[in-house]
């Protein structure tokens, strides 16, 4: 099969975000089914049209992606899982696009992102080996980040990860806002205010109530070296990852199929970034062009 020069996003779907253990939570397989169905309807395609699928997730057993997509049918297509923390979904899009451009798995790829988490960040399930993020957390502590819990009842893993990201914010503030750190804190708070305002208009949002800069800044700080990031800022930015049902789906195609409303995925790259913390994080750059509406 010839390789694809251009790959298009031809459909998308998402199910409502929910907090873990809330009364209206569903199983991850049901969230995946809902989101996949919406994406297929948006694209004007059937699951039988999908030639390869990529499932992105972090908290679940091996082959969870296969189990979730079996709800859509047993068509014998290749199903590939990606599991790389916050960049799992981005890597899934990168992988799906690469498969289509290589011309080795047909011409329509479904990319599913799903998550069903416990309250807080789940502790490592394997206690007979070092956590993969262990060296980064150790270095953050060596730089001066406190080791005690941010607040009672929070597990150590959640507390350490919040402080790791707070440390990155602290470093950014030192480099770019050293003369006015209070202004930097206000900027972070304003991002949370903006996100919460968007949530009031989004029926799929986990939190649909507005907030103010003053409320955000009143919350305890995460306890980084210079404490530039409040708990409320940290929490609101990661609620999508905490959601018990987080299942965005995109369908990639070459050439465009189904819906007349398509978007060209003009560029997509994944590379590794080493911050001085050091924090390893896969970063995705998506350059989008050529919106076409019917």
PDB file of C-alpha atoms in Angstrom:
ATOM      1  CA  UNK A   1       0.000   0.000   0.000  1.00  0.00           C
ATOM      2  CA  UNK A   2       1.318   3.430  -0.909  1.00  0.00           C
ATOM      3  CA  UNK A   3       2.250   5.763   1.896  1.00  0.00           C
ATOM      4  CA  UNK A   4       0.025   8.745   2.743  1.00  0.00           C
ATOM      5  CA  UNK A   5       1.285  12.269   2.190  1.00  0.00           C
ATOM      6  CA  UNK A   6      -1.590  13.862   4.088  1.00  0.00           C
ATOM      7  CA  UNK A   7      -3.568  12.636   7.102  1.00  0.00           C
ATOM      8  CA  UNK A   8      -6.889  14.168   8.141  1.00  0.00           C
ATOM      9  CA  UNK A   9      -8.953  14.272  11.318  1.00  0.00           C
ATOM     10  CA  UNK A  10     -12.404  13.269  10.073  1.00  0.00           C
ATOM     11  CA  UNK A  11     -14.279  12.785  13.349  1.00  0.00           C
ATOM     12  CA  UNK A  12     -14.146  13.177  17.103  1.00  0.00           C
ATOM     13  CA  UNK A  13     -16.126  12.298  20.209  1.00  0.00           C
ATOM     14  CA  UNK A  14     -15.915  12.679  23.985  1.00  0.00           C
ATOM     15  CA  UNK A  15     -17.948  11.515  26.962  1.00  0.00           C
ATOM     16  CA  UNK A  16     -18.600  13.531  30.142  1.00  0.00           C
ATOM     17  CA  UNK A  17     -15.702  13.853  32.602  1.00  0.00           C
ATOM     18  CA  UNK A  18     -16.423  12.586  36.113  1.00  0.00           C
ATOM     19  CA  UNK A  19     -14.580  12.511  39.427  1.00  0.00           C
ATOM     20  CA  UNK A  20     -13.501   9.063  40.688  1.00  0.00           C
ATOM     21  CA  UNK A  21     -16.041   7.189  42.839  1.00  0.00           C
ATOM     22  CA  UNK A  22     -18.835   9.630  42.034  1.00  0.00           C
ATOM     23  CA  UNK A  23     -22.291   8.057  41.933  1.00  0.00           C
ATOM     24  CA  UNK A  24     -22.691   8.484  38.179  1.00  0.00           C
ATOM     25  CA  UNK A  25     -19.366   6.873  37.229  1.00  0.00           C
ATOM     26  CA  UNK A  26     -19.361   4.074  34.659  1.00  0.00           C
ATOM     27  CA  UNK A  27     -16.810   1.396  33.801  1.00  0.00           C
ATOM     28  CA  UNK A  28     -14.030   2.468  31.435  1.00  0.00           C
ATOM     29  CA  UNK A  29     -15.332   0.096  28.763  1.00  0.00           C
ATOM     30  CA  UNK A  30     -18.673   1.912  28.751  1.00  0.00           C
ATOM     31  CA  UNK A  31     -17.020   5.324  28.545  1.00  0.00           C
ATOM     32  CA  UNK A  32     -14.943   4.082  25.613  1.00  0.00           C
ATOM     33  CA  UNK A  33     -18.030   2.734  23.842  1.00  0.00           C
ATOM     34  CA  UNK A  34     -19.883   6.045  24.227  1.00  0.00           C
ATOM     35  CA  UNK A  35     -16.959   8.143  22.966  1.00  0.00           C
ATOM     36  CA  UNK A  36     -16.175   5.802  20.051  1.00  0.00           C
ATOM     37  CA  UNK A  37     -19.822   5.790  18.978  1.00  0.00           C
ATOM     38  CA  UNK A  38     -19.918   9.602  19.002  1.00  0.00           C
ATOM     39  CA  UNK A  39     -16.699   9.822  16.976  1.00  0.00           C
ATOM     40  CA  UNK A  40     -17.930   7.354  14.367  1.00  0.00           C
ATOM     41  CA  UNK A  41     -21.226   9.226  14.041  1.00  0.00           C
ATOM     42  CA  UNK A  42     -19.326  12.510  13.682  1.00  0.00           C
ATOM     43  CA  UNK A  43     -17.179  10.992  10.929  1.00  0.00           C
ATOM     44  CA  UNK A  44     -20.074   9.300   9.158  1.00  0.00           C
ATOM     45  CA  UNK A  45     -18.294   5.946   9.412  1.00  0.00           C
ATOM     46  CA  UNK A  46     -18.950   2.485  10.849  1.00  0.00           C
ATOM     47  CA  UNK A  47     -16.560   0.597  13.136  1.00  0.00           C
ATOM     48  CA  UNK A  48     -16.075  -1.869  10.275  1.00  0.00           C
ATOM     49  CA  UNK A  49     -14.443   0.993   8.328  1.00  0.00           C
ATOM     50  CA  UNK A  50     -11.655   1.280  10.938  1.00  0.00           C
ATOM     51  CA  UNK A  51      -8.463  -0.481   9.796  1.00  0.00           C
ATOM     52  CA  UNK A  52      -6.283   0.080  12.891  1.00  0.00           C
ATOM     53  CA  UNK A  53      -6.839   1.446  16.412  1.00  0.00           C
ATOM     54  CA  UNK A  54      -4.607   2.985  19.083  1.00  0.00           C
ATOM     55  CA  UNK A  55      -5.746   3.040  22.730  1.00  0.00           C
ATOM     56  CA  UNK A  56      -4.047   5.437  25.163  1.00  0.00           C
ATOM     57  CA  UNK A  57      -4.388   5.024  28.933  1.00  0.00           C
ATOM     58  CA  UNK A  58      -2.326   4.787  32.128  1.00  0.00           C
ATOM     59  CA  UNK A  59      -4.297   3.314  35.019  1.00  0.00           C
ATOM     60  CA  UNK A  60      -5.477  -0.154  34.069  1.00  0.00           C
ATOM     61  CA  UNK A  61      -4.377  -3.709  33.417  1.00  0.00           C
ATOM     62  CA  UNK A  62      -2.515  -4.875  30.350  1.00  0.00           C
ATOM     63  CA  UNK A  63      -4.581  -5.045  27.144  1.00  0.00           C
ATOM     64  CA  UNK A  64      -7.201  -2.666  28.578  1.00  0.00           C
ATOM     65  CA  UNK A  65      -7.349  -0.977  25.194  1.00  0.00           C
ATOM     66  CA  UNK A  66      -8.247  -4.249  23.508  1.00  0.00           C
ATOM     67  CA  UNK A  67     -10.958  -4.932  26.085  1.00  0.00           C
ATOM     68  CA  UNK A  68     -12.474  -1.472  25.623  1.00  0.00           C
ATOM     69  CA  UNK A  69     -12.521  -1.623  21.829  1.00  0.00           C
ATOM     70  CA  UNK A  70     -13.979  -5.125  21.776  1.00  0.00           C
ATOM     71  CA  UNK A  71     -17.191  -3.392  22.881  1.00  0.00           C
ATOM     72  CA  UNK A  72     -17.327  -1.923  19.375  1.00  0.00           C
ATOM     73  CA  UNK A  73     -16.955  -5.256  17.615  1.00  0.00           C
ATOM     74  CA  UNK A  74     -14.521  -8.071  16.865  1.00  0.00           C
ATOM     75  CA  UNK A  75     -13.248  -7.107  13.429  1.00  0.00           C
ATOM     76  CA  UNK A  76      -9.696  -8.425  13.713  1.00  0.00           C
ATOM     77  CA  UNK A  77      -7.967  -5.062  13.284  1.00  0.00           C
ATOM     78  CA  UNK A  78      -4.596  -4.338  14.943  1.00  0.00           C
ATOM     79  CA  UNK A  79      -5.035  -2.605  18.332  1.00  0.00           C
ATOM     80  CA  UNK A  80      -1.992  -0.895  19.849  1.00  0.00           C
ATOM     81  CA  UNK A  81      -1.753   0.462  23.421  1.00  0.00           C
ATOM     82  CA  UNK A  82       0.262   3.493  24.546  1.00  0.00           C
ATOM     83  CA  UNK A  83       0.978   4.170  28.227  1.00  0.00           C
ATOM     84  CA  UNK A  84       3.186   7.216  28.899  1.00  0.00           C
ATOM     85  CA  UNK A  85       1.558   9.344  31.598  1.00  0.00           C
ATOM     86  CA  UNK A  86       0.216  12.734  30.480  1.00  0.00           C
ATOM     87  CA  UNK A  87       1.437  12.271  26.914  1.00  0.00           C
ATOM     88  CA  UNK A  88      -0.294   8.921  26.289  1.00  0.00           C
ATOM     89  CA  UNK A  89      -3.010  10.491  24.138  1.00  0.00           C
ATOM     90  CA  UNK A  90      -0.590  12.702  22.203  1.00  0.00           C
ATOM     91  CA  UNK A  91       1.625   9.710  21.516  1.00  0.00           C
ATOM     92  CA  UNK A  92      -1.469   7.816  20.370  1.00  0.00           C
ATOM     93  CA  UNK A  93      -2.229  10.505  17.777  1.00  0.00           C
ATOM     94  CA  UNK A  94       1.427  10.530  16.704  1.00  0.00           C
ATOM     95  CA  UNK A  95       1.437   6.745  16.345  1.00  0.00           C
ATOM     96  CA  UNK A  96      -1.873   6.670  14.468  1.00  0.00           C
ATOM     97  CA  UNK A  97      -0.695   9.301  12.007  1.00  0.00           C
ATOM     98  CA  UNK A  98       2.608   7.478  11.525  1.00  0.00           C
ATOM     99  CA  UNK A  99       0.837   4.188  10.760  1.00  0.00           C
ATOM    100  CA  UNK A 100      -1.313   5.838   8.099  1.00  0.00           C
ATOM    101  CA  UNK A 101       1.626   7.690   6.560  1.00  0.00           C
ATOM    102  CA  UNK A 102       3.595   4.433   6.416  1.00  0.00           C
ATOM    103  CA  UNK A 103       0.723   2.781   4.562  1.00  0.00           C
ATOM    104  CA  UNK A 104       0.964  -0.477   6.511  1.00  0.00           C
ATOM    105  CA  UNK A 105      -2.375  -0.569   8.378  1.00  0.00           C
ATOM    106  CA  UNK A 106      -5.023   0.601   5.951  1.00  0.00           C
ATOM    107  CA  UNK A 107      -6.371   4.120   5.698  1.00  0.00           C
ATOM    108  CA  UNK A 108      -8.569   4.811   8.756  1.00  0.00           C
ATOM    109  CA  UNK A 109      -7.239   4.885  12.336  1.00  0.00           C
ATOM    110  CA  UNK A 110      -9.294   5.329  15.509  1.00  0.00           C
ATOM    111  CA  UNK A 111      -7.361   6.820  18.453  1.00  0.00           C
ATOM    112  CA  UNK A 112      -9.004   6.290  21.859  1.00  0.00           C
ATOM    113  CA  UNK A 113      -7.896   7.987  25.077  1.00  0.00           C
ATOM    114  CA  UNK A 114      -9.418   6.534  28.243  1.00  0.00           C
ATOM    115  CA  UNK A 115      -8.854   6.591  31.990  1.00  0.00           C
ATOM    116  CA  UNK A 116     -10.531   5.215  35.111  1.00  0.00           C
ATOM    117  CA  UNK A 117      -8.604   6.329  38.169  1.00  0.00           C
ATOM    118  CA  UNK A 118      -8.812   6.049  41.909  1.00  0.00           C
ATOM    119  CA  UNK A 119      -9.100   9.098  44.142  1.00  0.00           C
ATOM    120  CA  UNK A 120      -5.824  10.960  44.010  1.00  0.00           C
ATOM    121  CA  UNK A 121      -2.948   9.574  41.994  1.00  0.00           C
ATOM    122  CA  UNK A 122      -2.706   5.804  42.328  1.00  0.00           C
ATOM    123  CA  UNK A 123       0.334   4.502  44.146  1.00  0.00           C
ATOM    124  CA  UNK A 124       2.725   2.251  42.236  1.00  0.00           C
ATOM    125  CA  UNK A 125       1.317  -1.268  41.933  1.00  0.00           C
ATOM    126  CA  UNK A 126       4.763  -2.858  41.867  1.00  0.00           C
ATOM    127  CA  UNK A 127       6.628  -2.598  45.160  1.00  0.00           C
ATOM    128  CA  UNK A 128       9.511  -4.890  44.202  1.00  0.00           C
ATOM    129  CA  UNK A 129      11.126  -2.300  41.897  1.00  0.00           C
ATOM    130  CA  UNK A 130      11.785   1.424  41.722  1.00  0.00           C
ATOM    131  CA  UNK A 131       9.042   3.669  40.388  1.00  0.00           C
ATOM    132  CA  UNK A 132      10.086   4.910  36.896  1.00  0.00           C
ATOM    133  CA  UNK A 133       9.666   8.520  38.082  1.00  0.00           C
ATOM    134  CA  UNK A 134      11.672   7.825  41.241  1.00  0.00           C
ATOM    135  CA  UNK A 135      14.945   9.446  40.062  1.00  0.00           C
ATOM    136  CA  UNK A 136      13.119  12.646  39.087  1.00  0.00           C
ATOM    137  CA  UNK A 137      11.315  12.868  42.433  1.00  0.00           C
ATOM    138  CA  UNK A 138      14.573  12.215  44.287  1.00  0.00           C
ATOM    139  CA  UNK A 139      16.239  15.060  42.418  1.00  0.00           C
ATOM    140  CA  UNK A 140      13.327  17.404  43.173  1.00  0.00           C
ATOM    141  CA  UNK A 141      13.751  16.644  46.879  1.00  0.00           C
ATOM    142  CA  UNK A 142      17.505  17.217  46.624  1.00  0.00           C
ATOM    143  CA  UNK A 143      16.790  20.648  45.154  1.00  0.00           C
ATOM    144  CA  UNK A 144      14.903  21.533  48.327  1.00  0.00           C
ATOM    145  CA  UNK A 145      11.288  20.532  47.772  1.00  0.00           C
ATOM    146  CA  UNK A 146       9.658  19.410  51.064  1.00  0.00           C
ATOM    147  CA  UNK A 147       8.969  15.697  51.504  1.00  0.00           C
ATOM    148  CA  UNK A 148       5.999  15.956  53.882  1.00  0.00           C
ATOM    149  CA  UNK A 149       2.476  15.610  52.523  1.00  0.00           C
ATOM    150  CA  UNK A 150       0.845  18.751  51.137  1.00  0.00           C
ATOM    151  CA  UNK A 151      -2.230  18.007  53.232  1.00  0.00           C
ATOM    152  CA  UNK A 152      -3.364  15.159  55.525  1.00  0.00           C
ATOM    153  CA  UNK A 153      -4.921  12.203  53.760  1.00  0.00           C
ATOM    154  CA  UNK A 154      -3.112  12.766  50.469  1.00  0.00           C
ATOM    155  CA  UNK A 155      -0.871   9.870  49.479  1.00  0.00           C
ATOM    156  CA  UNK A 156       2.855  10.431  49.017  1.00  0.00           C
ATOM    157  CA  UNK A 157       2.789   9.867  45.252  1.00  0.00           C
ATOM    158  CA  UNK A 158       0.114  12.531  44.673  1.00  0.00           C
ATOM    159  CA  UNK A 159       1.904  14.990  46.938  1.00  0.00           C
ATOM    160  CA  UNK A 160       5.278  14.442  45.252  1.00  0.00           C
ATOM    161  CA  UNK A 161       3.884  14.796  41.727  1.00  0.00           C
ATOM    162  CA  UNK A 162       2.112  18.058  42.617  1.00  0.00           C
ATOM    163  CA  UNK A 163       5.381  19.382  43.999  1.00  0.00           C
ATOM    164  CA  UNK A 164       7.282  18.233  40.918  1.00  0.00           C
ATOM    165  CA  UNK A 165       5.072  20.347  38.679  1.00  0.00           C
ATOM    166  CA  UNK A 166       5.181  23.167  41.211  1.00  0.00           C
ATOM    167  CA  UNK A 167       8.964  22.978  40.936  1.00  0.00           C
ATOM    168  CA  UNK A 168       8.734  23.429  37.169  1.00  0.00           C
ATOM    169  CA  UNK A 169       6.527  26.491  37.715  1.00  0.00           C
ATOM    170  CA  UNK A 170       9.036  27.749  40.269  1.00  0.00           C
ATOM    171  CA  UNK A 171      11.891  27.431  37.774  1.00  0.00           C
ATOM    172  CA  UNK A 172       9.887  29.272  35.115  1.00  0.00           C
ATOM    173  CA  UNK A 173       9.161  32.061  37.587  1.00  0.00           C
ATOM    174  CA  UNK A 174      12.850  32.362  38.473  1.00  0.00           C
ATOM    175  CA  UNK A 175      13.806  32.684  34.820  1.00  0.00           C
ATOM    176  CA  UNK A 176      11.071  35.001  33.596  1.00  0.00           C
ATOM    177  CA  UNK A 177       9.310  36.652  36.553  1.00  0.00           C
ATOM    178  CA  UNK A 178      11.977  36.997  39.219  1.00  0.00           C
ATOM    179  CA  UNK A 179      11.181  40.674  39.814  1.00  0.00           C
ATOM    180  CA  UNK A 180       7.455  40.141  40.378  1.00  0.00           C
ATOM    181  CA  UNK A 181       6.596  36.648  41.581  1.00  0.00           C
ATOM    182  CA  UNK A 182       3.207  37.781  42.868  1.00  0.00           C
ATOM    183  CA  UNK A 183       2.253  38.715  39.317  1.00  0.00           C
ATOM    184  CA  UNK A 184       3.267  35.211  38.204  1.00  0.00           C
ATOM    185  CA  UNK A 185       1.000  33.686  40.850  1.00  0.00           C
ATOM    186  CA  UNK A 186      -1.850  35.844  39.594  1.00  0.00           C
ATOM    187  CA  UNK A 187      -1.204  34.639  36.047  1.00  0.00           C
ATOM    188  CA  UNK A 188      -1.461  31.002  37.145  1.00  0.00           C
ATOM    189  CA  UNK A 189      -4.642  31.757  39.056  1.00  0.00           C
ATOM    190  CA  UNK A 190      -6.124  33.499  36.026  1.00  0.00           C
ATOM    191  CA  UNK A 191      -5.549  30.376  33.914  1.00  0.00           C
ATOM    192  CA  UNK A 192      -7.612  28.399  36.415  1.00  0.00           C
ATOM    193  CA  UNK A 193     -10.326  31.079  36.374  1.00  0.00           C
ATOM    194  CA  UNK A 194     -10.393  30.916  32.563  1.00  0.00           C
ATOM    195  CA  UNK A 195     -10.596  27.103  32.547  1.00  0.00           C
ATOM    196  CA  UNK A 196     -13.418  27.089  35.082  1.00  0.00           C
ATOM    197  CA  UNK A 197     -15.297  29.710  33.037  1.00  0.00           C
ATOM    198  CA  UNK A 198     -15.055  27.435  30.007  1.00  0.00           C
ATOM    199  CA  UNK A 199     -16.364  24.571  32.143  1.00  0.00           C
ATOM    200  CA  UNK A 200     -19.574  26.444  32.865  1.00  0.00           C
ATOM    201  CA  UNK A 201     -20.347  26.312  29.130  1.00  0.00           C
ATOM    202  CA  UNK A 202     -19.246  22.709  28.556  1.00  0.00           C
ATOM    203  CA  UNK A 203     -21.787  19.969  29.372  1.00  0.00           C
ATOM    204  CA  UNK A 204     -18.986  17.375  29.415  1.00  0.00           C
ATOM    205  CA  UNK A 205     -16.822  19.241  31.963  1.00  0.00           C
ATOM    206  CA  UNK A 206     -16.087  17.668  35.335  1.00  0.00           C
ATOM    207  CA  UNK A 207     -16.518  20.969  37.205  1.00  0.00           C
ATOM    208  CA  UNK A 208     -19.089  23.397  35.838  1.00  0.00           C
ATOM    209  CA  UNK A 209     -18.871  26.170  38.421  1.00  0.00           C
ATOM    210  CA  UNK A 210     -16.920  29.400  38.056  1.00  0.00           C
ATOM    211  CA  UNK A 211     -14.281  30.655  40.483  1.00  0.00           C
ATOM    212  CA  UNK A 212     -12.299  33.830  41.142  1.00  0.00           C
ATOM    213  CA  UNK A 213      -8.641  34.717  41.365  1.00  0.00           C
ATOM    214  CA  UNK A 214      -9.057  35.455  45.078  1.00  0.00           C
ATOM    215  CA  UNK A 215     -10.492  32.005  45.809  1.00  0.00           C
ATOM    216  CA  UNK A 216      -7.705  30.286  43.893  1.00  0.00           C
ATOM    217  CA  UNK A 217      -4.961  32.185  45.697  1.00  0.00           C
ATOM    218  CA  UNK A 218      -6.494  31.508  49.134  1.00  0.00           C
ATOM    219  CA  UNK A 219      -5.903  27.773  48.839  1.00  0.00           C
ATOM    220  CA  UNK A 220      -2.741  26.212  50.377  1.00  0.00           C
ATOM    221  CA  UNK A 221       0.363  26.122  48.249  1.00  0.00           C
ATOM    222  CA  UNK A 222       1.980  22.945  46.943  1.00  0.00           C
ATOM    223  CA  UNK A 223       5.199  23.516  48.843  1.00  0.00           C
ATOM    224  CA  UNK A 224       7.760  23.834  46.083  1.00  0.00           C
ATOM    225  CA  UNK A 225      11.023  25.608  46.762  1.00  0.00           C
ATOM    226  CA  UNK A 226       9.416  29.050  46.545  1.00  0.00           C
ATOM    227  CA  UNK A 227       5.764  27.966  46.454  1.00  0.00           C
ATOM    228  CA  UNK A 228       4.410  29.687  43.315  1.00  0.00           C
ATOM    229  CA  UNK A 229       1.541  27.263  42.658  1.00  0.00           C
ATOM    230  CA  UNK A 230      -1.536  26.704  44.796  1.00  0.00           C
ATOM    231  CA  UNK A 231      -3.285  23.377  45.282  1.00  0.00           C
ATOM    232  CA  UNK A 232      -6.346  24.695  43.473  1.00  0.00           C
ATOM    233  CA  UNK A 233      -4.248  25.668  40.436  1.00  0.00           C
ATOM    234  CA  UNK A 234      -2.648  22.229  40.406  1.00  0.00           C
ATOM    235  CA  UNK A 235      -5.893  20.310  40.854  1.00  0.00           C
ATOM    236  CA  UNK A 236      -7.879  22.116  38.207  1.00  0.00           C
ATOM    237  CA  UNK A 237      -5.218  21.555  35.577  1.00  0.00           C
ATOM    238  CA  UNK A 238      -5.230  17.802  36.133  1.00  0.00           C
ATOM    239  CA  UNK A 239      -8.914  17.078  36.612  1.00  0.00           C
ATOM    240  CA  UNK A 240      -9.144  15.697  33.105  1.00  0.00           C
ATOM    241  CA  UNK A 241      -6.587  13.073  34.018  1.00  0.00           C
ATOM    242  CA  UNK A 242      -8.297  12.286  37.314  1.00  0.00           C
ATOM    243  CA  UNK A 243     -11.703  11.900  35.705  1.00  0.00           C
ATOM    244  CA  UNK A 244     -13.110   8.424  36.212  1.00  0.00           C
ATOM    245  CA  UNK A 245     -14.259   8.436  32.626  1.00  0.00           C
ATOM    246  CA  UNK A 246     -11.954  10.339  30.280  1.00  0.00           C
ATOM    247  CA  UNK A 247     -12.448   9.001  26.754  1.00  0.00           C
ATOM    248  CA  UNK A 248     -11.718  11.418  23.927  1.00  0.00           C
ATOM    249  CA  UNK A 249     -11.645   9.780  20.497  1.00  0.00           C
ATOM    250  CA  UNK A 250     -10.303  11.069  17.187  1.00  0.00           C
ATOM    251  CA  UNK A 251     -10.493   9.300  13.850  1.00  0.00           C
ATOM    252  CA  UNK A 252      -7.660   9.810  11.360  1.00  0.00           C
ATOM    253  CA  UNK A 253      -7.986   9.043   7.672  1.00  0.00           C
ATOM    254  CA  UNK A 254      -6.089   9.077   4.379  1.00  0.00           C
ATOM    255  CA  UNK A 255      -7.601  10.058   2.070  1.00  0.00           C
ATOM    256  CA  UNK A 256     -10.488  11.936   3.739  1.00  0.00           C
ATOM    257  CA  UNK A 257     -13.482   9.670   4.266  1.00  0.00           C
ATOM    258  CA  UNK A 258     -16.961   9.992   5.698  1.00  0.00           C
ATOM    259  CA  UNK A 259     -17.754  13.490   6.943  1.00  0.00           C
ATOM    260  CA  UNK A 260     -17.313  16.486   4.655  1.00  0.00           C
ATOM    261  CA  UNK A 261     -15.964  18.433   7.641  1.00  0.00           C
ATOM    262  CA  UNK A 262     -12.321  17.439   7.907  1.00  0.00           C
ATOM    263  CA  UNK A 263      -9.135  18.918   9.327  1.00  0.00           C
ATOM    264  CA  UNK A 264      -5.686  18.228   7.971  1.00  0.00           C
ATOM    265  CA  UNK A 265      -3.119  17.110  10.548  1.00  0.00           C
ATOM    266  CA  UNK A 266      -0.271  19.016   8.929  1.00  0.00           C
ATOM    267  CA  UNK A 267       2.505  18.268  11.415  1.00  0.00           C
ATOM    268  CA  UNK A 268       2.949  16.043  14.422  1.00  0.00           C
ATOM    269  CA  UNK A 269       6.142  15.365  16.352  1.00  0.00           C
ATOM    270  CA  UNK A 270       7.073  13.799  19.674  1.00  0.00           C
ATOM    271  CA  UNK A 271      10.401  14.527  21.313  1.00  0.00           C
ATOM    272  CA  UNK A 272      11.910  14.272  24.765  1.00  0.00           C
ATOM    273  CA  UNK A 273      12.508  17.331  26.921  1.00  0.00           C
ATOM    274  CA  UNK A 274      14.919  17.289  29.867  1.00  0.00           C
ATOM    275  CA  UNK A 275      14.211  20.061  32.354  1.00  0.00           C
ATOM    276  CA  UNK A 276      16.749  20.842  35.038  1.00  0.00           C
ATOM    277  CA  UNK A 277      14.508  19.157  37.659  1.00  0.00           C
ATOM    278  CA  UNK A 278      15.047  16.863  35.631  1.00  0.00           C
ATOM    279  CA  UNK A 279      11.547  15.981  34.416  1.00  0.00           C
ATOM    280  CA  UNK A 280      11.149  13.807  31.346  1.00  0.00           C
ATOM    281  CA  UNK A 281       8.035  14.622  29.419  1.00  0.00           C
ATOM    282  CA  UNK A 282       6.916  13.817  25.899  1.00  0.00           C
ATOM    283  CA  UNK A 283       5.794  16.980  24.171  1.00  0.00           C
ATOM    284  CA  UNK A 284       3.457  16.981  21.220  1.00  0.00           C
ATOM    285  CA  UNK A 285       3.329  19.724  18.630  1.00  0.00           C
ATOM    286  CA  UNK A 286       0.300  19.694  16.378  1.00  0.00           C
ATOM    287  CA  UNK A 287       0.255  22.191  13.513  1.00  0.00           C
ATOM    288  CA  UNK A 288      -3.268  22.233  12.136  1.00  0.00           C
ATOM    289  CA  UNK A 289      -4.326  23.710   8.832  1.00  0.00           C
ATOM    290  CA  UNK A 290      -7.020  23.585   6.191  1.00  0.00           C
ATOM    291  CA  UNK A 291     -10.403  23.506   7.951  1.00  0.00           C
ATOM    292  CA  UNK A 292     -13.059  22.503   5.431  1.00  0.00           C
ATOM    293  CA  UNK A 293     -16.744  22.966   6.199  1.00  0.00           C
ATOM    294  CA  UNK A 294     -19.643  21.755   4.136  1.00  0.00           C
TER     295      UNK A 294
END
